[in-house]
JSON list of C-alpha atoms in Angstrom, two decimals:
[
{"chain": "A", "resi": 260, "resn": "UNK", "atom": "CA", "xyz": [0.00, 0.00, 0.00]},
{"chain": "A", "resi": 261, "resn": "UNK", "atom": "CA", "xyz": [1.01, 3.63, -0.72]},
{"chain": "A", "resi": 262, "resn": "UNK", "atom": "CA", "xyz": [0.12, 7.47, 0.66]},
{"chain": "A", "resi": 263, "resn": "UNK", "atom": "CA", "xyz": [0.75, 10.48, -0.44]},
{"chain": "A", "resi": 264, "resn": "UNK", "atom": "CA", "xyz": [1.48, 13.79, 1.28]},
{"chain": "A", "resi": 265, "resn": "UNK", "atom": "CA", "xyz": [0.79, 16.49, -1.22]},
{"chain": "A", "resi": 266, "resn": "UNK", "atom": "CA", "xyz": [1.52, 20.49, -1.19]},
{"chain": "A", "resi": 267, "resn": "UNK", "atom": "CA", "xyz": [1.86, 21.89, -4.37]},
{"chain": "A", "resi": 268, "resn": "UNK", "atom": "CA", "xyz": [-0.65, 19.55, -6.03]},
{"chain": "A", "resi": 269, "resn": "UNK", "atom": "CA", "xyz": [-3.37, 19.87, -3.63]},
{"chain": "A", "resi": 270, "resn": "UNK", "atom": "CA", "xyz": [-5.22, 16.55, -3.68]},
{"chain": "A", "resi": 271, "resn": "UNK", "atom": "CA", "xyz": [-4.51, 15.90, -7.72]},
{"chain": "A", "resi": 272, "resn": "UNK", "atom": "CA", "xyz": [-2.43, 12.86, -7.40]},
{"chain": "A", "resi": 273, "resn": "UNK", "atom": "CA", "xyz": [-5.00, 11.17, -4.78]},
{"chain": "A", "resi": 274, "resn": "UNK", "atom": "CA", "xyz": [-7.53, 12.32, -7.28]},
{"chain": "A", "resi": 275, "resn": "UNK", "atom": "CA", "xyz": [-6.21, 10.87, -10.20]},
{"chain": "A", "resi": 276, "resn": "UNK", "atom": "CA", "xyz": [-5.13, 7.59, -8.50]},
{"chain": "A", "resi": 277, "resn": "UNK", "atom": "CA", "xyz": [-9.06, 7.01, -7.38]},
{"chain": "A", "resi": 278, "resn": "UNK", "atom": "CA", "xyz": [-10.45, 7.35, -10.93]},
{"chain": "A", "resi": 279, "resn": "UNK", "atom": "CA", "xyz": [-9.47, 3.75, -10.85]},
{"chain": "A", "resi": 280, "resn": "UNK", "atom": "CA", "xyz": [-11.33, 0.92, -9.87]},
{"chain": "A", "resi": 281, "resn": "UNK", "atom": "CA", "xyz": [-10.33, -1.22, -7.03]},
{"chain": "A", "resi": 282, "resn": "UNK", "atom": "CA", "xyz": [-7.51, 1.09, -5.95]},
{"chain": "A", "resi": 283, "resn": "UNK", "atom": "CA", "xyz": [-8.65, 0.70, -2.49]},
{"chain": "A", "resi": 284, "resn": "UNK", "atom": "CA", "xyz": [-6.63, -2.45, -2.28]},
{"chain": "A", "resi": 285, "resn": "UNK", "atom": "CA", "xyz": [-3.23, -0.19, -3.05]},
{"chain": "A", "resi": 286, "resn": "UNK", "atom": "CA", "xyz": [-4.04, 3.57, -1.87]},
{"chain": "A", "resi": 287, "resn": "UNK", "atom": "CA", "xyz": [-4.44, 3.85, 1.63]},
{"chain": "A", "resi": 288, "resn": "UNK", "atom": "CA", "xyz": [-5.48, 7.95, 1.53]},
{"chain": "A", "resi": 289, "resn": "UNK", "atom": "CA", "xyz": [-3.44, 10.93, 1.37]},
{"chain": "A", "resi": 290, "resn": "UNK", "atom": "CA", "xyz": [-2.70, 14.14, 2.93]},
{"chain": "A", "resi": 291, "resn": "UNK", "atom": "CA", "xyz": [-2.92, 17.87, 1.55]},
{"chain": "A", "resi": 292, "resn": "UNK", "atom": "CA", "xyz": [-0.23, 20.09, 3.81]},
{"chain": "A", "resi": 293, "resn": "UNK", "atom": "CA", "xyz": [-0.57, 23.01, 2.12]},
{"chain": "A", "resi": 294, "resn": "UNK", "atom": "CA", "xyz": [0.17, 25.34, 4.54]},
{"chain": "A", "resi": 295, "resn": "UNK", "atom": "CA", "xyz": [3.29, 24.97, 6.72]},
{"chain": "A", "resi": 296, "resn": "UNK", "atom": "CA", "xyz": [1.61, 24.14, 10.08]},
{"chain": "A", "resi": 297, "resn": "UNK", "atom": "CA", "xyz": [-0.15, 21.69, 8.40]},
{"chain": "A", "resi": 298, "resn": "UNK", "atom": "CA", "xyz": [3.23, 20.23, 7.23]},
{"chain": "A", "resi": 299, "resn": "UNK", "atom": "CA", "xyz": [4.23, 20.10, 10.78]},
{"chain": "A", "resi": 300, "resn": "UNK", "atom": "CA", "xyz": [0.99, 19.37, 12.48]},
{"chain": "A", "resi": 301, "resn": "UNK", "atom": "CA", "xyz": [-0.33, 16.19, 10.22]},
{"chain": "A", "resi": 302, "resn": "UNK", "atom": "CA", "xyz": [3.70, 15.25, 9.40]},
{"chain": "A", "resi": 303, "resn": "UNK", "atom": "CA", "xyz": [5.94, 15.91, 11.95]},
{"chain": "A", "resi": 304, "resn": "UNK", "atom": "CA", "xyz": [7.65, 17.97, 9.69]},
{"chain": "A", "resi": 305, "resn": "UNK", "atom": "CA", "xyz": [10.16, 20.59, 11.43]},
{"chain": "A", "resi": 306, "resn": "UNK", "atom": "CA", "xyz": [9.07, 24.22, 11.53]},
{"chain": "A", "resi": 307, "resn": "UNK", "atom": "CA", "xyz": [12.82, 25.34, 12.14]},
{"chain": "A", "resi": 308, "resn": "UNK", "atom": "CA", "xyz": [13.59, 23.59, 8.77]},
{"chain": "A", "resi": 309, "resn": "UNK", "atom": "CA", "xyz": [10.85, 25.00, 7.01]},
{"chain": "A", "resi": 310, "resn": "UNK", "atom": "CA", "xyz": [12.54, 28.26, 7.87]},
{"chain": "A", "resi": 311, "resn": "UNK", "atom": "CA", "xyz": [16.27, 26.94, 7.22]},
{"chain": "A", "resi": 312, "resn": "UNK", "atom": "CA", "xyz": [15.49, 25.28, 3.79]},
{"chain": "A", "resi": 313, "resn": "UNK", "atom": "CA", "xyz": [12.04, 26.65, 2.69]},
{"chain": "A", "resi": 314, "resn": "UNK", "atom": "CA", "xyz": [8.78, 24.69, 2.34]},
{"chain": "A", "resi": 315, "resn": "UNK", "atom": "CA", "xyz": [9.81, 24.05, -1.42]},
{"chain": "A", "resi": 316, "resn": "UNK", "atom": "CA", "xyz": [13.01, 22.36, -0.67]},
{"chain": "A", "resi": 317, "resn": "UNK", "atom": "CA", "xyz": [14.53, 18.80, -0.89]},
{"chain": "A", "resi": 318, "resn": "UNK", "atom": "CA", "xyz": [14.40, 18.35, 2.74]},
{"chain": "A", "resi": 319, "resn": "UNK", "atom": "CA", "xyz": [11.09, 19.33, 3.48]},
{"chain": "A", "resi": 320, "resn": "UNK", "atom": "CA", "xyz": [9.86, 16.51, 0.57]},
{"chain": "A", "resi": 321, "resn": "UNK", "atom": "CA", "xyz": [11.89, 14.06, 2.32]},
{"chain": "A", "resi": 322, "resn": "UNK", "atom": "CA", "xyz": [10.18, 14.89, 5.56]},
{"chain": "A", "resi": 323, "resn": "UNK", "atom": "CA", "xyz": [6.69, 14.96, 3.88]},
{"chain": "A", "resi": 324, "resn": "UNK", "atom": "CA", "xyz": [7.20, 11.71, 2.60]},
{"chain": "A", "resi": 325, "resn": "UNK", "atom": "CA", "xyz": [8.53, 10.24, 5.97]},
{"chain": "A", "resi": 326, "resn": "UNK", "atom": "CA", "xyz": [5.92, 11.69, 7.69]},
{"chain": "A", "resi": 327, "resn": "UNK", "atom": "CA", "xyz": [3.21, 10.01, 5.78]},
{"chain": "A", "resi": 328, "resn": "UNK", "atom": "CA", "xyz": [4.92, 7.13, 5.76]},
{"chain": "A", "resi": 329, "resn": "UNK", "atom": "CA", "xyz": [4.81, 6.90, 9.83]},
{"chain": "A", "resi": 330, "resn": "UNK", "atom": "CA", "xyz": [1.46, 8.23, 9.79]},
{"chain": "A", "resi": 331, "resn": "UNK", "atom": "CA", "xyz": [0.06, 5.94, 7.66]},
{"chain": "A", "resi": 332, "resn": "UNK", "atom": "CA", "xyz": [1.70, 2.39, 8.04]},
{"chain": "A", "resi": 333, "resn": "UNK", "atom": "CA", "xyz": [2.07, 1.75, 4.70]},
{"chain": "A", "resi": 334, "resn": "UNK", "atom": "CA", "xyz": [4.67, 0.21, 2.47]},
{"chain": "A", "resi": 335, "resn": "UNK", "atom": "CA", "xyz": [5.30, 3.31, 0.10]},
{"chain": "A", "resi": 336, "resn": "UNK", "atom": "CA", "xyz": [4.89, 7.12, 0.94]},
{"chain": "A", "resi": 337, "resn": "UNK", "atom": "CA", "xyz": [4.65, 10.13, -2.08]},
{"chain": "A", "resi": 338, "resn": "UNK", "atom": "CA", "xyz": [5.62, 13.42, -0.78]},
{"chain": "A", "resi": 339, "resn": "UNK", "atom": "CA", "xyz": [5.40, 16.72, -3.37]},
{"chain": "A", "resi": 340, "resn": "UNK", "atom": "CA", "xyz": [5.84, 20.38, -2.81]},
{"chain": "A", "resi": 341, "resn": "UNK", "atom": "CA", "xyz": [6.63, 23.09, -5.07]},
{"chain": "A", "resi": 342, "resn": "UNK", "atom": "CA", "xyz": [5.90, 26.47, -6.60]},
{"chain": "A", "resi": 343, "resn": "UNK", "atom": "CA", "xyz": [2.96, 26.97, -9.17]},
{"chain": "A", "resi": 344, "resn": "UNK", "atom": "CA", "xyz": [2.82, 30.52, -9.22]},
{"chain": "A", "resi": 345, "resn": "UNK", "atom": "CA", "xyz": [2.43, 32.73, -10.24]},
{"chain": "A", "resi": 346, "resn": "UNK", "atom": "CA", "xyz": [5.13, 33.71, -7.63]},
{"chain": "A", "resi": 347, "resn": "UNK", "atom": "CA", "xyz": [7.90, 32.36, -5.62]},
{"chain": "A", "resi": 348, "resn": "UNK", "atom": "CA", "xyz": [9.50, 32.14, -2.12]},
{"chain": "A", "resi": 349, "resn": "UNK", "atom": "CA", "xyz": [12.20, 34.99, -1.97]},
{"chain": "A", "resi": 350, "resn": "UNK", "atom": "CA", "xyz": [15.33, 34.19, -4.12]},
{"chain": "A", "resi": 351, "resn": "UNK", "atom": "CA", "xyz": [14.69, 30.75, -3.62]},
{"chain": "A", "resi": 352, "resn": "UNK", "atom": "CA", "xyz": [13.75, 28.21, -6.75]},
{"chain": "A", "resi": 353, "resn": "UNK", "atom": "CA", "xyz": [11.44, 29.89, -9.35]},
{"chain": "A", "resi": 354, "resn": "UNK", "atom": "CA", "xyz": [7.72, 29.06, -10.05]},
{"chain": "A", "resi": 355, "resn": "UNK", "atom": "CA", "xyz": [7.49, 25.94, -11.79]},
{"chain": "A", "resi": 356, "resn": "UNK", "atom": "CA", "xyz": [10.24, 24.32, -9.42]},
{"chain": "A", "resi": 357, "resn": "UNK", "atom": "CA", "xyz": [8.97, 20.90, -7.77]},
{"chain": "A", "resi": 358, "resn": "UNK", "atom": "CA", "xyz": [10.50, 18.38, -5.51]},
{"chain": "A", "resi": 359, "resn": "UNK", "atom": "CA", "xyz": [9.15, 15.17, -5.24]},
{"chain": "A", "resi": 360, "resn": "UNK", "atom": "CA", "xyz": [9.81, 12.89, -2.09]},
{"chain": "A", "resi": 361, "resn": "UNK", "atom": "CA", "xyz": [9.99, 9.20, -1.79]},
{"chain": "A", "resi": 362, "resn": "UNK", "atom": "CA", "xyz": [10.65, 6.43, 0.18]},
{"chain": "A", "resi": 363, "resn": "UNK", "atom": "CA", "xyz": [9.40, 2.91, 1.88]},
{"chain": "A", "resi": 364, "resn": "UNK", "atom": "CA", "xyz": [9.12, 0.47, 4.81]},
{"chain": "A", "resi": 365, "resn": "UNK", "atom": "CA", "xyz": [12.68, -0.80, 3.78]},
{"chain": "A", "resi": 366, "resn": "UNK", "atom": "CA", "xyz": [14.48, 2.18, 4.22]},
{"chain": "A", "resi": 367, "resn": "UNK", "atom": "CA", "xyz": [14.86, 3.86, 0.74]},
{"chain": "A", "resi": 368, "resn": "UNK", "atom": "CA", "xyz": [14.13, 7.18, 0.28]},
{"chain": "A", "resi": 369, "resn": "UNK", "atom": "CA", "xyz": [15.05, 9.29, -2.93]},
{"chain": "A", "resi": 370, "resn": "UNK", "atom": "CA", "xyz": [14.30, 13.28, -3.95]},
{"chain": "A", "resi": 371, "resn": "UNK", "atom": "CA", "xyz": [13.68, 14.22, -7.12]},
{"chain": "A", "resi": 372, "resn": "UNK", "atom": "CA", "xyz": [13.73, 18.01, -8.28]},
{"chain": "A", "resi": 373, "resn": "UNK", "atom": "CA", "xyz": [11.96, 18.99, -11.45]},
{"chain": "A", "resi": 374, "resn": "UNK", "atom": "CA", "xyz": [11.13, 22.03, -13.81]},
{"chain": "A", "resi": 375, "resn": "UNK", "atom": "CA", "xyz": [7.99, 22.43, -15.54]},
{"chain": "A", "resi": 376, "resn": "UNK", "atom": "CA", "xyz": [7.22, 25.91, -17.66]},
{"chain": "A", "resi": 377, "resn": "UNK", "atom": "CA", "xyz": [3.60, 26.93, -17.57]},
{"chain": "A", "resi": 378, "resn": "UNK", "atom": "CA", "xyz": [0.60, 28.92, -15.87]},
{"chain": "A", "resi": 379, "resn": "UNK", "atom": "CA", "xyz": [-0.41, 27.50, -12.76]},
{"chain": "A", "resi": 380, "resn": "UNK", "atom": "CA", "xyz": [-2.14, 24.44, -13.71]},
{"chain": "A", "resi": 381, "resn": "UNK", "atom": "CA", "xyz": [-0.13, 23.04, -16.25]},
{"chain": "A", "resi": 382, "resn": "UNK", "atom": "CA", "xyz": [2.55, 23.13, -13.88]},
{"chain": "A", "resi": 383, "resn": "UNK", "atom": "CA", "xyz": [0.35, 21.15, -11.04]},
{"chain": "A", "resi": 384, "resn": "UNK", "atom": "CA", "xyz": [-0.98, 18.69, -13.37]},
{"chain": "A", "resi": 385, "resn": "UNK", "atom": "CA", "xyz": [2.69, 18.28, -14.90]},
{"chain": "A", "resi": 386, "resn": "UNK", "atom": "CA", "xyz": [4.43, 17.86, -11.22]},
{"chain": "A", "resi": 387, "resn": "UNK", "atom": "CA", "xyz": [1.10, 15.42, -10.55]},
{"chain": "A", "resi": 388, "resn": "UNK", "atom": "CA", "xyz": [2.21, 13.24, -13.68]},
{"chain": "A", "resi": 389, "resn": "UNK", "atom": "CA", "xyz": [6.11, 13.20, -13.19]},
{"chain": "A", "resi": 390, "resn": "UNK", "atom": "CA", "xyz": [4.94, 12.02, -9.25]},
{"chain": "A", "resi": 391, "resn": "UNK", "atom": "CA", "xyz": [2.79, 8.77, -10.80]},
{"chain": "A", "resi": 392, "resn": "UNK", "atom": "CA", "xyz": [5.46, 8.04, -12.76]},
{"chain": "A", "resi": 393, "resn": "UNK", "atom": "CA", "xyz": [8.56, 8.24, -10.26]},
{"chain": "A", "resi": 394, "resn": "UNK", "atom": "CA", "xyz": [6.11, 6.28, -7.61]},
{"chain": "A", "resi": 395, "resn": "UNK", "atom": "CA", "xyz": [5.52, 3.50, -10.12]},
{"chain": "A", "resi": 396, "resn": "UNK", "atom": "CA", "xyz": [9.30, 3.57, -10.77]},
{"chain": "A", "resi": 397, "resn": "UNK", "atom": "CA", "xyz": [10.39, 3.48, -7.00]},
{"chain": "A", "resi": 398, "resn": "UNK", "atom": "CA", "xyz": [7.97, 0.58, -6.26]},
{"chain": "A", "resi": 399, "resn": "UNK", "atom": "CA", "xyz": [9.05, -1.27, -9.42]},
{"chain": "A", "resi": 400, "resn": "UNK", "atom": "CA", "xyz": [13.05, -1.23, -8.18]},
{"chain": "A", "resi": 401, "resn": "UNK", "atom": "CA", "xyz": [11.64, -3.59, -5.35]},
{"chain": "A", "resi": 402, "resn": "UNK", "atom": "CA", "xyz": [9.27, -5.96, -6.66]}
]
């Protein structure tokens, strides 16, 4: 079974993963953390490094997707954050910018930063496709 913890994409992976029949048997649920105390809150994700490394940051994926992962119980955990726009954090990455955490029962875990040009949406649906794709991926290196 598999969660996700979702930021930037706001409930479109867990969407698009329930159009499917029978899913039930793989998808245990996800969580939308938008904001950052709901990062910390419903992950256990560190305010502090929020602040150090910015919620659109390698770390902060990697702590979304361990959060769900002990939240949850599951085998495999999906963690994505990122800008959309039409602004950014600061100096930090620019809009379209997207990290995508993941990592297992088994003690992988694995970030993944990506670039997508667009206006808002095409950038959430694209960072909601390249995190189906890297999920399949990760659980295929196992099985």
């Amino acid at each position: 079974m598999f969660t996700t913890a979702e930021s930037i994409t706001g409930g479109l992976i867990s969407s698009y993963i329930t159009n499917f029949p029978s899913v039930s048997t793989v998808f245990w649920g996800g969580f939308i953390t938008y904001s950052n105390d709901s990062k910390n809150r419903l992950l256990g994700v560190s305010l502090s490094d929020i602040e150090k490394y910015g919620a659109v940051s390698k770390e902060i994926a990697l702590q979304m997707a361990i959060g769900a992962l002990k939240q949850s119980s599951v085998d495999y955990a999906l963690s994505i954050t990122g800008y959309a726009g039409p602004f950014s954090q600061g100096d930090r990455d620019p809009v379209g910018t997207v990290y995508i955490g993941l990592c297992d029962r088994y003690g992988r875990a694995h970030v993944e930063k990506k670039f997508f040009v667009g206006e808002r949406n095409s950038v959430r649906n694209a960072a909601r496709d390249a995190a189906i794709v890297l999920l399949r991926k990760f659980i295929l290196e196992v099985e």
